[in-house]
C-alpha cells in the first residue's frame, strides 16, 4: 500500500487538531461558566459530557491506532502475517 500524499496527511492532521482543540475549548468554557449550571443545567451537563467523552475518545482511538499499526508492522516484518492478507490479487 502506498502512503497517502502529503496534502491528505496534512488535511487529516489539521482536522484532528481542530476537532480536539474545539472539544478542549468546550471543556474549558464549561469549567469557567459562572451561571450556566443554574440557568440551564441540562444544557450545561450535556455539553460537559459531550466534550469530555470526545476528548477521551479521541485520545483513546489515537493511541489504539498507533499501537495497532506498530503491532501489525512488527508482525509483517517477522513474516507472521501472510502476504495474501495485504495484497489481495
CSV table of C-alpha atoms in Angstrom, one decimal:
chain,number,residue,atom,x,y,z
A,1,UNK,CA,0.0,0.0,0.0
A,2,UNK,CA,1.2,3.5,-0.8
A,3,UNK,CA,1.2,6.1,1.9
A,4,UNK,CA,-1.3,9.0,1.3
A,5,UNK,CA,0.0,12.2,-0.3
A,6,UNK,CA,1.3,14.9,1.9
A,7,UNK,CA,-1.8,17.1,1.4
A,8,UNK,CA,-4.0,14.3,2.6
A,9,UNK,CA,-1.9,13.7,5.7
A,10,UNK,CA,-1.9,17.5,6.4
A,11,UNK,CA,-5.7,17.6,6.0
A,12,UNK,CA,-6.2,14.8,8.4
A,13,UNK,CA,-3.8,16.3,10.9
A,14,UNK,CA,-5.4,19.7,10.6
A,15,UNK,CA,-8.9,18.3,11.1
A,16,UNK,CA,-7.9,16.1,14.0
A,17,UNK,CA,-6.2,19.1,15.7
A,18,UNK,CA,-9.1,21.4,15.1
A,19,UNK,CA,-11.7,19.0,16.5
A,20,UNK,CA,-9.6,18.0,19.5
A,21,UNK,CA,-8.9,21.7,20.3
A,22,UNK,CA,-12.5,22.6,19.9
A,23,UNK,CA,-13.6,20.0,22.4
A,24,UNK,CA,-10.9,21.0,24.8
A,25,UNK,CA,-12.0,24.6,24.5
A,26,UNK,CA,-15.6,23.5,25.1
A,27,UNK,CA,-14.5,21.8,28.3
A,28,UNK,CA,-12.7,25.0,29.4
A,29,UNK,CA,-15.7,27.1,28.7
A,30,UNK,CA,-17.9,24.8,30.7
A,31,UNK,CA,-15.4,24.8,33.5
A,32,UNK,CA,-15.3,28.6,33.8
A,33,UNK,CA,-19.1,29.1,33.3
A,34,UNK,CA,-20.5,31.0,36.3
A,35,UNK,CA,-24.3,30.9,35.9
A,36,UNK,CA,-24.8,28.2,33.2
A,37,UNK,CA,-25.2,25.3,35.7
A,38,UNK,CA,-28.1,27.2,37.4
A,39,UNK,CA,-29.8,28.8,34.4
A,40,UNK,CA,-29.6,25.8,32.0
A,41,UNK,CA,-28.5,22.7,34.0
A,42,UNK,CA,-29.4,20.2,31.3
A,43,UNK,CA,-27.5,22.0,28.6
A,44,UNK,CA,-24.6,22.5,30.9
A,45,UNK,CA,-24.4,18.8,31.7
A,46,UNK,CA,-24.8,17.7,28.2
A,47,UNK,CA,-22.1,20.0,26.8
A,48,UNK,CA,-19.8,18.9,29.6
A,49,UNK,CA,-20.4,15.2,29.0
A,50,UNK,CA,-20.2,15.5,25.2
A,51,UNK,CA,-16.9,17.4,25.2
A,52,UNK,CA,-15.4,15.2,27.9
A,53,UNK,CA,-16.4,12.0,26.0
A,54,UNK,CA,-15.0,13.3,22.7
A,55,UNK,CA,-11.6,14.3,24.3
A,56,UNK,CA,-11.3,10.9,25.9
A,57,UNK,CA,-12.5,9.0,22.8
A,58,UNK,CA,-10.0,10.9,20.6
A,59,UNK,CA,-7.1,10.2,22.9
A,60,UNK,CA,-8.1,6.5,23.1
A,61,UNK,CA,-8.5,6.0,19.4
A,62,UNK,CA,-5.3,7.8,18.5
A,63,UNK,CA,-3.3,5.7,21.0
A,64,UNK,CA,-5.0,2.5,19.8
A,65,UNK,CA,-4.4,3.3,16.2
A,66,UNK,CA,-0.7,3.8,16.7
A,67,UNK,CA,-0.4,0.7,18.8
A,68,UNK,CA,-2.2,-1.4,16.3
A,69,UNK,CA,-0.2,-0.1,13.4
A,70,UNK,CA,3.1,-0.8,15.2
A,71,UNK,CA,1.9,-4.3,16.1
A,72,UNK,CA,0.9,-5.1,12.6
A,73,UNK,CA,4.2,-3.7,11.2
A,74,UNK,CA,6.1,-5.9,13.6
A,75,UNK,CA,4.1,-9.0,12.6
A,76,UNK,CA,4.7,-8.2,8.9
A,77,UNK,CA,8.5,-7.7,9.4
A,78,UNK,CA,8.7,-11.1,11.2
A,79,UNK,CA,6.8,-12.8,8.5
A,80,UNK,CA,3.9,-13.8,10.8
A,81,UNK,CA,1.3,-12.0,8.6
A,82,UNK,CA,0.6,-13.8,5.3
A,83,UNK,CA,1.1,-11.5,2.2
A,84,UNK,CA,-2.3,-12.7,0.9
A,85,UNK,CA,-3.9,-10.6,3.6
A,86,UNK,CA,-2.2,-7.5,2.4
A,87,UNK,CA,-2.2,-7.9,-1.4
A,88,UNK,CA,-5.4,-9.5,-2.4
A,89,UNK,CA,-4.9,-10.4,-6.1
